[in-house]
CSV table of C-alpha atoms in Angstrom, one decimal:
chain,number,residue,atom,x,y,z
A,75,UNK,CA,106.1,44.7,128.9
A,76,UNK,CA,104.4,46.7,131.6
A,77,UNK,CA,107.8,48.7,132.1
A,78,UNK,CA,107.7,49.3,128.6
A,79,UNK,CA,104.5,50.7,128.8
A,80,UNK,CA,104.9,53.3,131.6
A,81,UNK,CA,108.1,53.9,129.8
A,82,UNK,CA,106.4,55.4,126.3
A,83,UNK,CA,103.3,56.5,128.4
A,84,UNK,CA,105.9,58.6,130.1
A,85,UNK,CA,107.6,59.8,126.9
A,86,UNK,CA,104.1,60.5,125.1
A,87,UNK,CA,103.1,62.6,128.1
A,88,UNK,CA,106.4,64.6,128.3
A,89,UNK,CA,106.5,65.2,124.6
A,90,UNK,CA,102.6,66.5,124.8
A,91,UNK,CA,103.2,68.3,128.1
A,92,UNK,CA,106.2,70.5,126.3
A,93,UNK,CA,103.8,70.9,123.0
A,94,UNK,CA,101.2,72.1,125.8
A,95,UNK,CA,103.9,74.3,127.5
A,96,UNK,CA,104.5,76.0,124.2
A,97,UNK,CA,101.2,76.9,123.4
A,98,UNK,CA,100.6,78.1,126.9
A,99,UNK,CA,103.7,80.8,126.4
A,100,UNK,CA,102.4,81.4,122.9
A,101,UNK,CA,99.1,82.5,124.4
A,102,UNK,CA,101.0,85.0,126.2
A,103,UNK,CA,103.0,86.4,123.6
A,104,UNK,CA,100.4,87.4,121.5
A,105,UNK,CA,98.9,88.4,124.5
A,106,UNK,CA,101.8,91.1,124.8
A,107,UNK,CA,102.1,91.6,121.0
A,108,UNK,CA,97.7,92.6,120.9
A,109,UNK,CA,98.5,94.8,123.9
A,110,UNK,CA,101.5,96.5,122.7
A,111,UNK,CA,99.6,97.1,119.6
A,112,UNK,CA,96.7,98.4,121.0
A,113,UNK,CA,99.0,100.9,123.0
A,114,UNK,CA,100.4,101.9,119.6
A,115,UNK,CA,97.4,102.7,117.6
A,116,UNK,CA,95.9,104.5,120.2
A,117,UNK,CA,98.2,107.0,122.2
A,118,UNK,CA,97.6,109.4,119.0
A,119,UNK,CA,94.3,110.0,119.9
A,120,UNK,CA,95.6,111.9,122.9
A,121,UNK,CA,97.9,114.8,120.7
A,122,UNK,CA,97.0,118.2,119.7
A,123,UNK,CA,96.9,118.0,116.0
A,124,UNK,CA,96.2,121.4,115.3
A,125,UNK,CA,99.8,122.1,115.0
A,126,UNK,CA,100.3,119.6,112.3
A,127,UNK,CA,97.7,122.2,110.2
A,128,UNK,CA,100.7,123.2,108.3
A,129,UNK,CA,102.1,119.9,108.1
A,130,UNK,CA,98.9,118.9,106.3
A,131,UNK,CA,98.9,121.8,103.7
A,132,UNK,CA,102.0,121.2,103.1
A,133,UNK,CA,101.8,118.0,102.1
A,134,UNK,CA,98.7,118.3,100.0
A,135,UNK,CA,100.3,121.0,98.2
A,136,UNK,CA,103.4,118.8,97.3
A,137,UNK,CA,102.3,116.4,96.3
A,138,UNK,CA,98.3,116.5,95.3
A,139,UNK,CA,98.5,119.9,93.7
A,140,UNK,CA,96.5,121.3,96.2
A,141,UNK,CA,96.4,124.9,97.5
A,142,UNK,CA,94.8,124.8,100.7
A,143,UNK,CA,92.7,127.9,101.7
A,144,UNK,CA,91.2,126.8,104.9
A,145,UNK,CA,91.0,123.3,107.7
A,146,UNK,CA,88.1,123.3,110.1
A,147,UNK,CA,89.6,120.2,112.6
A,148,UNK,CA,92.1,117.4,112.5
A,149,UNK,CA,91.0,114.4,114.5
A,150,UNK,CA,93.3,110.9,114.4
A,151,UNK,CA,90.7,108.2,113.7
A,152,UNK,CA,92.1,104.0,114.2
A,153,UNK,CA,89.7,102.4,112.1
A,154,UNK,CA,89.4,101.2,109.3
A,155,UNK,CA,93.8,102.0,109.4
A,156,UNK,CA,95.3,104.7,111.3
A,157,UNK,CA,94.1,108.0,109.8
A,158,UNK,CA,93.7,111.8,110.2
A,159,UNK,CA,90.0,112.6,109.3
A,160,UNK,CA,90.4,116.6,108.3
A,161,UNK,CA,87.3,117.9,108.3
A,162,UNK,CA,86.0,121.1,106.2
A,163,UNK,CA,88.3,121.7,103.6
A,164,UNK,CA,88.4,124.5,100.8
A,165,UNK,CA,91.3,124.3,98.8
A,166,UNK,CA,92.2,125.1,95.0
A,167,UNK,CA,94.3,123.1,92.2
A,168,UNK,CA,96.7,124.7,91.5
A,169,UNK,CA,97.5,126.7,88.0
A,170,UNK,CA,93.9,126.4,87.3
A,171,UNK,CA,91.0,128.5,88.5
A,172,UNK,CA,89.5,125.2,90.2
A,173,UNK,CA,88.2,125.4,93.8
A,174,UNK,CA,87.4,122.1,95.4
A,175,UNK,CA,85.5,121.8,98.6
A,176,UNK,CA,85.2,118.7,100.9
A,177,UNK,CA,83.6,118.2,104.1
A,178,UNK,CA,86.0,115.3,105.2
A,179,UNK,CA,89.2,113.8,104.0
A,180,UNK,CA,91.0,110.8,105.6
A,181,UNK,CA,94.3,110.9,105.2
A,182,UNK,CA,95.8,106.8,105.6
A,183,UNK,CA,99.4,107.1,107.7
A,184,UNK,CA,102.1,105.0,107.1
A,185,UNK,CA,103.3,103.5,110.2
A,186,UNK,CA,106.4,105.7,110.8
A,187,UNK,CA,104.3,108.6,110.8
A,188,UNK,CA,102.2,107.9,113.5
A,189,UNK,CA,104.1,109.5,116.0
A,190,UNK,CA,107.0,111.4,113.4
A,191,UNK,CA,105.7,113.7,111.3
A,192,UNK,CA,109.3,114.3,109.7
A,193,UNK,CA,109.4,113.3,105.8
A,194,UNK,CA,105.2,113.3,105.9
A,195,UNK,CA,104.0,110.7,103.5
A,196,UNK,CA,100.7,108.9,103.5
A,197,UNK,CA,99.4,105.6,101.9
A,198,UNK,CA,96.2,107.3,99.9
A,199,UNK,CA,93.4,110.2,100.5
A,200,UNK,CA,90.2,109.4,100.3
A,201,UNK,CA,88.1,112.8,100.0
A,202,UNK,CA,84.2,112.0,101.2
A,203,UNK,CA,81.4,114.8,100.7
A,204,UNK,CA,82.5,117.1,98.0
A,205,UNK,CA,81.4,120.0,95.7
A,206,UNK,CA,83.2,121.5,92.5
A,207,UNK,CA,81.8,124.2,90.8
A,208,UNK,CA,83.8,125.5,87.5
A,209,UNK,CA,82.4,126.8,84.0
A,210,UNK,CA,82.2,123.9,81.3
A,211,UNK,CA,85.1,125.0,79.4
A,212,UNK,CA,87.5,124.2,82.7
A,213,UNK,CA,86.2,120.7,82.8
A,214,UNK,CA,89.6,119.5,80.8
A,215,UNK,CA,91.4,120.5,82.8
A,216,UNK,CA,89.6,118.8,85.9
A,217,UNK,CA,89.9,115.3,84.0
A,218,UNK,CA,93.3,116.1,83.0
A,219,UNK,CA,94.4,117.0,87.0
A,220,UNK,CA,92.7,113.4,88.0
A,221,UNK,CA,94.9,111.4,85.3
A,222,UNK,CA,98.2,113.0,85.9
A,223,UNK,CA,97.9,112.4,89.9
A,224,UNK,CA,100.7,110.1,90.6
A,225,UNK,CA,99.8,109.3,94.3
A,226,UNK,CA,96.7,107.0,95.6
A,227,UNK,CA,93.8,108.4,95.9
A,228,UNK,CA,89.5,108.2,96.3
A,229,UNK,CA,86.9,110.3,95.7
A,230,UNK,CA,83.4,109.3,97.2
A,231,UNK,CA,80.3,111.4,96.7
A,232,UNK,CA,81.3,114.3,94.4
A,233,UNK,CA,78.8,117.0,92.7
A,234,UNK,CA,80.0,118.6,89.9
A,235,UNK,CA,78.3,121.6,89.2
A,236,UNK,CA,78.9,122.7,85.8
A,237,UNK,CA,78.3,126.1,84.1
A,238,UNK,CA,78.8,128.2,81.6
A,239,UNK,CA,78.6,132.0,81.4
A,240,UNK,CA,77.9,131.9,85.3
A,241,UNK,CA,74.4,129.7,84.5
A,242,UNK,CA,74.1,126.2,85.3
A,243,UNK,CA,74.3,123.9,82.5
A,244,UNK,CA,74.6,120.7,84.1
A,245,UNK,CA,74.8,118.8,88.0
A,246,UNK,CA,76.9,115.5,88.0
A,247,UNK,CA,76.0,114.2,92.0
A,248,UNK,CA,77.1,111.1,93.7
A,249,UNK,CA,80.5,110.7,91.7
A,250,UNK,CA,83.0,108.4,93.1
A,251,UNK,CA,86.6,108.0,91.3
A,252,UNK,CA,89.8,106.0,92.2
A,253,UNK,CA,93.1,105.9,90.7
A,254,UNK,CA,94.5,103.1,91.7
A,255,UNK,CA,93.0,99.3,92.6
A,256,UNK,CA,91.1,97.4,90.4
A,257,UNK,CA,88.3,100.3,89.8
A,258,UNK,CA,91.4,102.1,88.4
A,259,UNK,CA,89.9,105.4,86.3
A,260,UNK,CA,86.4,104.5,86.5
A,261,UNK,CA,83.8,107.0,87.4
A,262,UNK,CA,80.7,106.0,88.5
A,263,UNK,CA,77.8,108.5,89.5
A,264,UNK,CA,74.2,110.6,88.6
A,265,UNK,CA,73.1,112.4,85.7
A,266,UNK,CA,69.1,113.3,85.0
A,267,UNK,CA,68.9,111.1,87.8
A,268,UNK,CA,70.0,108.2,86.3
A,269,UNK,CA,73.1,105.9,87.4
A,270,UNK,CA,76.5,106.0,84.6
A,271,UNK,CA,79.1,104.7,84.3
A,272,UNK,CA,82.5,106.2,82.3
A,273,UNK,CA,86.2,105.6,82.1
A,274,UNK,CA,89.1,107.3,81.7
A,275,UNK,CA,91.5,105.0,80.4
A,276,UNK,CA,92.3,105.1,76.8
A,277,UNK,CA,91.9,108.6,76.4
């Protein structure tokens, strides 16, 4: 009986020792995998991304519609995802007489494009700060430019200044958009000071 014992005591303790063994190298595999990772992310930081100014406009005009007039700075940002933060934009939709100004836009990269800026392409945009001025009777055509977008993006803390015959007729402030998500075509914002809410699904 003793014999027997020792015998499953040793088999207990070499089955536990090799589950022990295996976490121990699993420790150091996502040791190497958080490294690695980390090495990833953050070697961008270190490029010169003014060259990839055209790159940018480019891009923006393909495929948002966008005429870019000028960029202030391109800075690759980590967090929340992998990102170029373009600051200080003035840029213009295109076929309309719409000029659009932002004082940041993150652009979310795809993972291939981190480091290859071949076939650009991004996730979404998210454009933060902005300021549109336009007469009242171009404010069709704004909607209608947000519904026909076909790639993801956010708007956060947009004032619409509207006018008509040069004057002001009325400030929309604080006006954040998505297309896409769960908020999908909602518009939430300021008017007279007060808090609204509108939609532009349905027509």
């Amino acid at each position: 009986n003793k014999k027997m014992i020792i015998k499953i005591y040793k088999r207990v303790h070499s089955k536990y020792l090799k589950l022990f063994n295996f976490f121990f190298f699993l420790r150091y595999v996502f040791l190497i995998f958080l490294i690695t990772t980390s090495v990833f992310l953050t070697t961008p930081k270190f490029f010169n991304y003014e060259e990839k100014k055209e790159i940018i406009k480019k891009y923006l005009d393909d495929y948002y519609n966008l005429e870019v007039k000028s960029i202030n700075k391109i800075e690759y940002k980590i967090f929340p995802f992998p990102n170029l933060s373009v600051q200080n934009l003035n840029f213009k939709i295109k076929d309309t007489s719409i000029n659009f100004q932002s004082n940041n836009i993150n652009i979310f990269l795809v993972l291939k494009n981190i480091y290859n800026y071949k076939d650009f392409k991004a996730g979404k945009i998210l454009f933060k700060q902005n300021k549109i001025s336009l007469d009242f009777d171009e404010s069709k055509n704004l909607i209608n430019y947000f519904k026909r977008l076909k790639y993801k993006f956010d708007i956060q803390n947009l004032n619409l200044y509207l006018l008509k015959e040069g004057n002001s007729l009325i400030n929309i402030k604080n006006i954040n958009f998505s297309n896409h998500g769960y908020r999908k075509y909602n518009i939430e914002g300021k008017v007279f000071d007060k808090r609204f809410e509108a939609s532009l699904k349905n027509n």
